[in-house]
PDB file of C-alpha atoms and ligand atoms in Angstrom:
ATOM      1  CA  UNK A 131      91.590  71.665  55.625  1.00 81.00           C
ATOM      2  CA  UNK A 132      90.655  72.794  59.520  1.00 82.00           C
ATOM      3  CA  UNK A 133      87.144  71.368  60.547  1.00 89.00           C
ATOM      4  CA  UNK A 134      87.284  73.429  63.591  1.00 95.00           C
ATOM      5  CA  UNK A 135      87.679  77.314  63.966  1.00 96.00           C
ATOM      6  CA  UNK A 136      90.876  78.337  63.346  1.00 97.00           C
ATOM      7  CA  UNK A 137      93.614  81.237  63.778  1.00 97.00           C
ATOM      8  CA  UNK A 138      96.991  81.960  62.113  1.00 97.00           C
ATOM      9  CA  UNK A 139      99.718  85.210  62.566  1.00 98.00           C
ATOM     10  CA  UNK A 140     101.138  87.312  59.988  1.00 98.00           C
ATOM     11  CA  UNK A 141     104.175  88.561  61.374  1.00 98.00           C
ATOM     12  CA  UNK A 142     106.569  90.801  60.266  1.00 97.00           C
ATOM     13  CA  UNK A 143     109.305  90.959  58.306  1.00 97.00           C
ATOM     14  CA  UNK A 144     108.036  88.851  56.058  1.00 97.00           C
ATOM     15  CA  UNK A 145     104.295  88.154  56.802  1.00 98.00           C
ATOM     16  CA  UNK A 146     104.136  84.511  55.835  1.00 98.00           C
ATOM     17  CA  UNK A 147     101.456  82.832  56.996  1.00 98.00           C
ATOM     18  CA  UNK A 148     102.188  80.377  60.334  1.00 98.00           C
ATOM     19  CA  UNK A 149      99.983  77.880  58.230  1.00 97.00           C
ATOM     20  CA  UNK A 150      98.744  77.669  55.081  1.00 98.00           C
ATOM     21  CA  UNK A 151      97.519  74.888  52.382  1.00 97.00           C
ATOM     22  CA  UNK A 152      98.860  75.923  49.354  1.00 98.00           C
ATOM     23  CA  UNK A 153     102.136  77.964  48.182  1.00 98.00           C
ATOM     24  CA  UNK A 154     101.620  79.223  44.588  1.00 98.00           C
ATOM     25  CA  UNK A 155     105.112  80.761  42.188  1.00 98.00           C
ATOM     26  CA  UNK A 156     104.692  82.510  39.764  1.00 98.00           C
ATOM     27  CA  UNK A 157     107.738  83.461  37.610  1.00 98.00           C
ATOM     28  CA  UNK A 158     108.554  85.589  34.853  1.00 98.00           C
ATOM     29  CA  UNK A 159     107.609  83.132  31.866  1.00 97.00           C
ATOM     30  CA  UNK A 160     104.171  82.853  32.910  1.00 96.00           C
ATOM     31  CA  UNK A 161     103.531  86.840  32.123  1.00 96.00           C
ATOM     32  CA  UNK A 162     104.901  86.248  28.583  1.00 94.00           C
ATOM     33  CA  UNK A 163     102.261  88.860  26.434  1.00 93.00           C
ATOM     34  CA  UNK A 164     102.132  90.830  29.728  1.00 95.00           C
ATOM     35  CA  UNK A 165     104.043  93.628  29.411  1.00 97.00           C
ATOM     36  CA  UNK A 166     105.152  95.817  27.085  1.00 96.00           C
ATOM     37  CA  UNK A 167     108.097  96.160  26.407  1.00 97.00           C
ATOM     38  CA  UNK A 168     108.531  92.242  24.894  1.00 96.00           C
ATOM     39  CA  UNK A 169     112.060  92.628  23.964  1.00 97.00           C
ATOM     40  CA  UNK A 170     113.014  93.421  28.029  1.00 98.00           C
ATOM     41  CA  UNK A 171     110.583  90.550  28.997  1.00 97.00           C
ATOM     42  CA  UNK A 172     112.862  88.070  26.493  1.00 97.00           C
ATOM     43  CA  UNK A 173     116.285  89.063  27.293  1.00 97.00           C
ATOM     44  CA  UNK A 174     115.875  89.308  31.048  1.00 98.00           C
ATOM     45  CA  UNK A 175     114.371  85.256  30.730  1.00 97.00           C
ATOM     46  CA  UNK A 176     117.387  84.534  29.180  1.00 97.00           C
ATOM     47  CA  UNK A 177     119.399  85.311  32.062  1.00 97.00           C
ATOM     48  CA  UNK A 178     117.045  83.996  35.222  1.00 97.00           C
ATOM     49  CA  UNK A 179     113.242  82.923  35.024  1.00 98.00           C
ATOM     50  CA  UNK A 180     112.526  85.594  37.878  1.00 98.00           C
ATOM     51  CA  UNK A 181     110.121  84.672  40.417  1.00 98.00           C
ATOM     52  CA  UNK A 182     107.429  87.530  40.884  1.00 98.00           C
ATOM     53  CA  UNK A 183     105.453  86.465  43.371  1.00 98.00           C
ATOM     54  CA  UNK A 184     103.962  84.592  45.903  1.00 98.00           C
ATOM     55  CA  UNK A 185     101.084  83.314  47.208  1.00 98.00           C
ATOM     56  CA  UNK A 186      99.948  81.698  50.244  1.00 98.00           C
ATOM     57  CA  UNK A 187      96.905  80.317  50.937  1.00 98.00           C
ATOM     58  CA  UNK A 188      94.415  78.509  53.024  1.00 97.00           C
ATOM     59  CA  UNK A 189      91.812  75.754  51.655  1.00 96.00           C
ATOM     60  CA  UNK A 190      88.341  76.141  52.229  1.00 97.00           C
ATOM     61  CA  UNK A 191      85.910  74.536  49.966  1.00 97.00           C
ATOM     62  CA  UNK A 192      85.163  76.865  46.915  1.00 98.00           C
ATOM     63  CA  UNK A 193      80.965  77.276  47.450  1.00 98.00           C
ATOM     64  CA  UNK A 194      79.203  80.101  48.557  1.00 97.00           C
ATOM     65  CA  UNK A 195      79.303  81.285  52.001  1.00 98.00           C
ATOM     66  CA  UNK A 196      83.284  80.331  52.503  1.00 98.00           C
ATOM     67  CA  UNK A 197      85.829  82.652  52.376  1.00 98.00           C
ATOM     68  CA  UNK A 198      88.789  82.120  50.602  1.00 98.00           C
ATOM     69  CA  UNK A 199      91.889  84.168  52.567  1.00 98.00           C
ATOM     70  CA  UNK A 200      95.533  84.402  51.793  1.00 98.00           C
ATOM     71  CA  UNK A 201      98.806  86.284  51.966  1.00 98.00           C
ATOM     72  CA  UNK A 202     100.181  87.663  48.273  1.00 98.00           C
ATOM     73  CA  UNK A 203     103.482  88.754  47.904  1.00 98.00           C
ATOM     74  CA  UNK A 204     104.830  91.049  44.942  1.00 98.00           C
ATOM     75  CA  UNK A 205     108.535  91.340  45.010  1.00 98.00           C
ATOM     76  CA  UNK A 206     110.372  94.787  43.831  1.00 98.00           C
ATOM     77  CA  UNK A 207     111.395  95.045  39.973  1.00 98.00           C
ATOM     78  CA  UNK A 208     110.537  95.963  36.683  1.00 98.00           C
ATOM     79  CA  UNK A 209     110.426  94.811  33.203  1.00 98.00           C
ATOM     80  CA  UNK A 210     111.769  97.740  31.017  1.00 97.00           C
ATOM     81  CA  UNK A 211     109.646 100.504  32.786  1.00 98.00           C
ATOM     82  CA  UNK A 212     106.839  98.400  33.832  1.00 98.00           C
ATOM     83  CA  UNK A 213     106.318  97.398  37.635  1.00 98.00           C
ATOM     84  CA  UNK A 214     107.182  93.469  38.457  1.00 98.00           C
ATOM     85  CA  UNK A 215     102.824  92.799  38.932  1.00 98.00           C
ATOM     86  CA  UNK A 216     100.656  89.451  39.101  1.00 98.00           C
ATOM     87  CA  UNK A 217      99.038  88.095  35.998  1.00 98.00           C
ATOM     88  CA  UNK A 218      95.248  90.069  37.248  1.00 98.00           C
ATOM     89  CA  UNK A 219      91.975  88.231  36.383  1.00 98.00           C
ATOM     90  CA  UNK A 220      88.092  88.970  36.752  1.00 98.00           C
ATOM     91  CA  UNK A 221      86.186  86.421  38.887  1.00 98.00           C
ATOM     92  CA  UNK A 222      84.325  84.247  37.144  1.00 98.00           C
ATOM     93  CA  UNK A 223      81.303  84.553  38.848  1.00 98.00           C
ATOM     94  CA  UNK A 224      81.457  88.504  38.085  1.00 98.00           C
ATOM     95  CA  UNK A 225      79.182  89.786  40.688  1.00 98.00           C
ATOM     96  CA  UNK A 226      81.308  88.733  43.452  1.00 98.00           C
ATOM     97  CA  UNK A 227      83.680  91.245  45.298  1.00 98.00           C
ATOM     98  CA  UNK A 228      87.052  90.658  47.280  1.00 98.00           C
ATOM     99  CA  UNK A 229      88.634  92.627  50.586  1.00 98.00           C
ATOM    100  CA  UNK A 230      92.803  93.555  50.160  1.00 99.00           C
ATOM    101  CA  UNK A 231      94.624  94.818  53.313  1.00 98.00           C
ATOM    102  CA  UNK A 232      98.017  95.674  53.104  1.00 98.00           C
ATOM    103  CA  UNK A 233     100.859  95.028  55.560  1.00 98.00           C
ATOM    104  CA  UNK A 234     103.996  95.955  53.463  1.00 98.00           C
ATOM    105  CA  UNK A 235     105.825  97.926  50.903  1.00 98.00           C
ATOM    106  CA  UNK A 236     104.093 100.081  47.972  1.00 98.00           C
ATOM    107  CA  UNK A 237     101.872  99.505  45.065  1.00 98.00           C
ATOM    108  CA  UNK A 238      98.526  99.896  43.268  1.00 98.00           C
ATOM    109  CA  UNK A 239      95.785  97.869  42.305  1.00 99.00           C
ATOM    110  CA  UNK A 240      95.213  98.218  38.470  1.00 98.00           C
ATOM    111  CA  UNK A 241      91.416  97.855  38.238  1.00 98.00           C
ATOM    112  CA  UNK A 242      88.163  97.858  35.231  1.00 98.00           C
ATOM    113  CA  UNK A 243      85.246  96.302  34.459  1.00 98.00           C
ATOM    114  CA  UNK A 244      84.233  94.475  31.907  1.00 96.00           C
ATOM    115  CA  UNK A 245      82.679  97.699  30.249  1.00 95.00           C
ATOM    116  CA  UNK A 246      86.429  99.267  30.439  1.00 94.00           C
ATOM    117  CA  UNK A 247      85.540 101.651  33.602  1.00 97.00           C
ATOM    118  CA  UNK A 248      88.868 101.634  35.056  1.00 98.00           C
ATOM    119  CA  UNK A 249      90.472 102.475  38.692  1.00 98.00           C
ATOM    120  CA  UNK A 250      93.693 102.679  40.429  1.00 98.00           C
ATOM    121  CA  UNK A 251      93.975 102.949  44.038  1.00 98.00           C
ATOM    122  CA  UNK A 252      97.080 103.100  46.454  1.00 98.00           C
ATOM    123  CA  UNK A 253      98.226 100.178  48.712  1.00 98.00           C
ATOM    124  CA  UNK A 254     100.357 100.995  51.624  1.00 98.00           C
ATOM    125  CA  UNK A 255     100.259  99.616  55.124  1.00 98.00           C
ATOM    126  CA  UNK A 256      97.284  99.875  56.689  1.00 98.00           C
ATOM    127  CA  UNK A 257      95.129 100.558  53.791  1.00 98.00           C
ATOM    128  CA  UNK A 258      91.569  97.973  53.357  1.00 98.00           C
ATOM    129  CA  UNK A 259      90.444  98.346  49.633  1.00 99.00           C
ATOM    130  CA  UNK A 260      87.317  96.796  48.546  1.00 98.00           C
ATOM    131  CA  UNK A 261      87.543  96.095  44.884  1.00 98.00           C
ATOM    132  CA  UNK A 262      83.513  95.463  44.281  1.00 98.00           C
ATOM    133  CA  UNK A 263      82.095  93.093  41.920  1.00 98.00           C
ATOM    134  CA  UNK A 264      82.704  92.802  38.170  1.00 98.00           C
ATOM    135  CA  UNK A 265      86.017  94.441  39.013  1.00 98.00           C
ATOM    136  CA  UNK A 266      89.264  93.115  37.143  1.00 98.00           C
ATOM    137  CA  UNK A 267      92.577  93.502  39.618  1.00 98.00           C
ATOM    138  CA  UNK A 268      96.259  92.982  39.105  1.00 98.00           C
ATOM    139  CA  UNK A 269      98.545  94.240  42.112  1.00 98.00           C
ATOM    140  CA  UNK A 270     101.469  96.264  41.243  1.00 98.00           C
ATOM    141  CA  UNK A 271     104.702  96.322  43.271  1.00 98.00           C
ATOM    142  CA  UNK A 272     105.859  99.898  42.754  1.00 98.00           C
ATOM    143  CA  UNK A 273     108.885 100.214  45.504  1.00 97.00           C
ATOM    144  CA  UNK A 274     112.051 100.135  45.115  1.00 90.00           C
ATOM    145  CA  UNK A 275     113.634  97.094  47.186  1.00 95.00           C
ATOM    146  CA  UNK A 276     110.569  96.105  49.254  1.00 98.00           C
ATOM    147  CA  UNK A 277     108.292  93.041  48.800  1.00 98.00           C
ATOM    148  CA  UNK A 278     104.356  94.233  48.675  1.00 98.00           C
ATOM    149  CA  UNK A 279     102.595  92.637  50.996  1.00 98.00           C
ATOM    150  CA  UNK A 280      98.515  92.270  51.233  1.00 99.00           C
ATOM    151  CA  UNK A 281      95.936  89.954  53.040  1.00 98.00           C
ATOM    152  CA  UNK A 282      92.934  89.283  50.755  1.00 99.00           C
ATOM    153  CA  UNK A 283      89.649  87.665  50.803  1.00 98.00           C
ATOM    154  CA  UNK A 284      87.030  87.340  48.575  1.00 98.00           C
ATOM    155  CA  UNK A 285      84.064  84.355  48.337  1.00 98.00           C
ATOM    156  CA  UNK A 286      84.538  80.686  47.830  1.00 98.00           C
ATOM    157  CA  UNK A 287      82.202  80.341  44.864  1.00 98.00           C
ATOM    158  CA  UNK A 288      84.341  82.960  42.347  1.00 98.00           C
ATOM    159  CA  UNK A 289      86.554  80.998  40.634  1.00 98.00           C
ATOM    160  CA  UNK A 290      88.936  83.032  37.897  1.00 98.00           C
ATOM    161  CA  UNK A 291      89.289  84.553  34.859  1.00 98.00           C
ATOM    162  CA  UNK A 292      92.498  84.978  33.489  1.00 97.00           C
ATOM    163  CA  UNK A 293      91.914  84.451  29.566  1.00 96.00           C
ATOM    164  CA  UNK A 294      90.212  87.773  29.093  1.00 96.00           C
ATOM    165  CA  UNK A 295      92.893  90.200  30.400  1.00 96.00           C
ATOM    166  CA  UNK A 296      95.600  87.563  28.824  1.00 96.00           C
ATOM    167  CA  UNK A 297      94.079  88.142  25.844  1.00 94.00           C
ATOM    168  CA  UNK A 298      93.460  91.729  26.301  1.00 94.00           C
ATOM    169  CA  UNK A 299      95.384  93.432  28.956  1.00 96.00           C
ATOM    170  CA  UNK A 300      94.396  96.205  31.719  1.00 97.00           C
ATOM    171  CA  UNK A 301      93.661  99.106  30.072  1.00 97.00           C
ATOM    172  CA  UNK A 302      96.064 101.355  31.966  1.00 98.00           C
ATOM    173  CA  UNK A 303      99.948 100.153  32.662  1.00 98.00           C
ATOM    174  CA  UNK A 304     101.980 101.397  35.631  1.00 98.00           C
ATOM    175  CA  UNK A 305     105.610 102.530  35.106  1.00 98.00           C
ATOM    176  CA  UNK A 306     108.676 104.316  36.342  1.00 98.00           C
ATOM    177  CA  UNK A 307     108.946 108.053  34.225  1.00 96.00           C
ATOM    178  CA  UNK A 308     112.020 110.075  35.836  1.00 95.00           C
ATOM    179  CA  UNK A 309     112.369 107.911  38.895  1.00 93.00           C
ATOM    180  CA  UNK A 310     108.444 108.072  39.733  1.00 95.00           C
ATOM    181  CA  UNK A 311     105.694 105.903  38.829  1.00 97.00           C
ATOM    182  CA  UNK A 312     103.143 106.721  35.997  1.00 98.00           C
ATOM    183  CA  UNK A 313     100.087 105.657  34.633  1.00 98.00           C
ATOM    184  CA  UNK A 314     100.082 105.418  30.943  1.00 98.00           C
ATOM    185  CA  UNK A 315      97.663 104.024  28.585  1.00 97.00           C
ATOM    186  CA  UNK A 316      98.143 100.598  27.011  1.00 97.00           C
ATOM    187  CA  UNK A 317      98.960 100.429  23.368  1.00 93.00           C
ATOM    188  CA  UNK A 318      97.165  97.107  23.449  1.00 92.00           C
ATOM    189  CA  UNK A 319      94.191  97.391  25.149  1.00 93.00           C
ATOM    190  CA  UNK A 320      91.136  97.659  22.755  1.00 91.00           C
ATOM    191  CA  UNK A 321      87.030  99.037  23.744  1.00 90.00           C
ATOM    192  CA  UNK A 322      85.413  96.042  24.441  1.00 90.00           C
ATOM    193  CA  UNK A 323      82.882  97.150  21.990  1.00 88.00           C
ATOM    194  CA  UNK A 324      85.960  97.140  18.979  1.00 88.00           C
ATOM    195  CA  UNK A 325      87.044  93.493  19.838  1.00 84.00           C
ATOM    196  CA  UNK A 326      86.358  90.487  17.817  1.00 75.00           C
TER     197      UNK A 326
HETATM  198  C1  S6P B 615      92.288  85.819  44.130  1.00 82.45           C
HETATM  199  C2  S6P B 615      92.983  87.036  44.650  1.00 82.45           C
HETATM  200  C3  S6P B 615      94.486  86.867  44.936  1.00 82.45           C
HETATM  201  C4  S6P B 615      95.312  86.665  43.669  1.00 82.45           C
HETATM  202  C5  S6P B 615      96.796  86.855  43.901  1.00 82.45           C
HETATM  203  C6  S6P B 615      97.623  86.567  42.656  1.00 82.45           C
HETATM  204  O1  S6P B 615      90.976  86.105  43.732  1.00 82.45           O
HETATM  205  O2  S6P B 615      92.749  88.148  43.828  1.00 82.45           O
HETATM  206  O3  S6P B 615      94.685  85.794  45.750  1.00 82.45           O
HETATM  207  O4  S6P B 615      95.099  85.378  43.176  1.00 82.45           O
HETATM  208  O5  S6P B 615      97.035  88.174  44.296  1.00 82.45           O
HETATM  209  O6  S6P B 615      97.110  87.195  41.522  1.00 82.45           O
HETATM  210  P1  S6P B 615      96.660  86.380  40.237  1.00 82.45           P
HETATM  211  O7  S6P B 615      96.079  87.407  39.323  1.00 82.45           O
HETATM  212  O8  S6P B 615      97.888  85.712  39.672  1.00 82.45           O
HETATM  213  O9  S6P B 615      95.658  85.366  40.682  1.00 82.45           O
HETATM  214 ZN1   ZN B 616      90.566  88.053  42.823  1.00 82.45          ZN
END
């Protein structure tokens, strides 16, 4: 971890960071319950344990008034209809926000609160999205060959949640309906009021 100001590039093609502390995988078995279609999840692990994505990041201590910063990195696919996406998670520490800026590809970020408002918004280069605080996200790759690429930044002190959409889902999934992508509802996803 840098004890002195520091800078790094994100260059294209790939935007990897020129240094970073930490490289996260994460592959297709960790998104078992995920999506939908259960039967396309199974017999595609069968043949490869796909990665999905990847993340790059840089340390800073996780307390308030740090930054934590990165580089996440959807490839292109899908799983039956449903766009190759990371696993999505509140923040622990609800009321705290987080900054995405993306530098490559196509996608969406699959947002909703904890009272089941829900929002999806376009990522393409050049576009900043804010998602604000007690907002749920999950990044969805929705282009056809090209990795999705986004810078994102949100305060040390948030931490994760990833039981509560693991256990429940987003409410809304994104797929591919005659060669363009959809929002549909998710069979799974109950009122937060109606769960046990
Ligand atoms: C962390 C931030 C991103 C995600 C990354 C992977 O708060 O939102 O760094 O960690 O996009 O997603 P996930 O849901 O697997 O953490
Ligand atoms: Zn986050």
């Amino acid at each position: 971890m840098k004890d002195v100001p520091y800078t790094f590039q994100l260059e294209p093609p790939d935007f990897i960071p020129s240094t970073y502390d930490n490289h996260i995988q994460r592959r297709l078995s960790a998104m078992r319950g995920q999506y939908a279609d259960e039967a396309a999840l199974a017999q595609m692990l069968e043949q490869e344990d796909t990665l999905l994505y990847d993340v790059y990041e840089l340390r800073r201590p996780e307390i308030a008034g740090e930054i934590l910063h990165g580089i996440s990195i959807v490839h292109p696919g899908k799983v039956g209809d449903e766009y190759f996406m990371t696993k999505g998670h509140f923040h622990s520490v609800l009321e705290t926000a987080e900054i995405y800026y993306c530098l490559k590809g196509q996608g969406v970020m699959v947002m909703e609160t904890p009272e089941g408002e829900w929002a999806v918004e376009a990522l393409y280069p050049g576009r900043v999205l804010y998602v604000l605080p007690r907002w749920a996200h999950r990044s969805v790759n929705t282009g056809c060959e090209e990795d999705l690429v986004t810078f994102f930044a949100y305060p040390g002190n948030a931490g994760h949640d990833y039981g509560t959409i693991e256990t429940h889902g987003f409410r809304k999934l994104v797929v591919e309906r005659d060669g363009q992508m959809a929002i549909v509802d998710n069979p799974r996803w109950q009122p937060p009021s109606s769960r046990a």
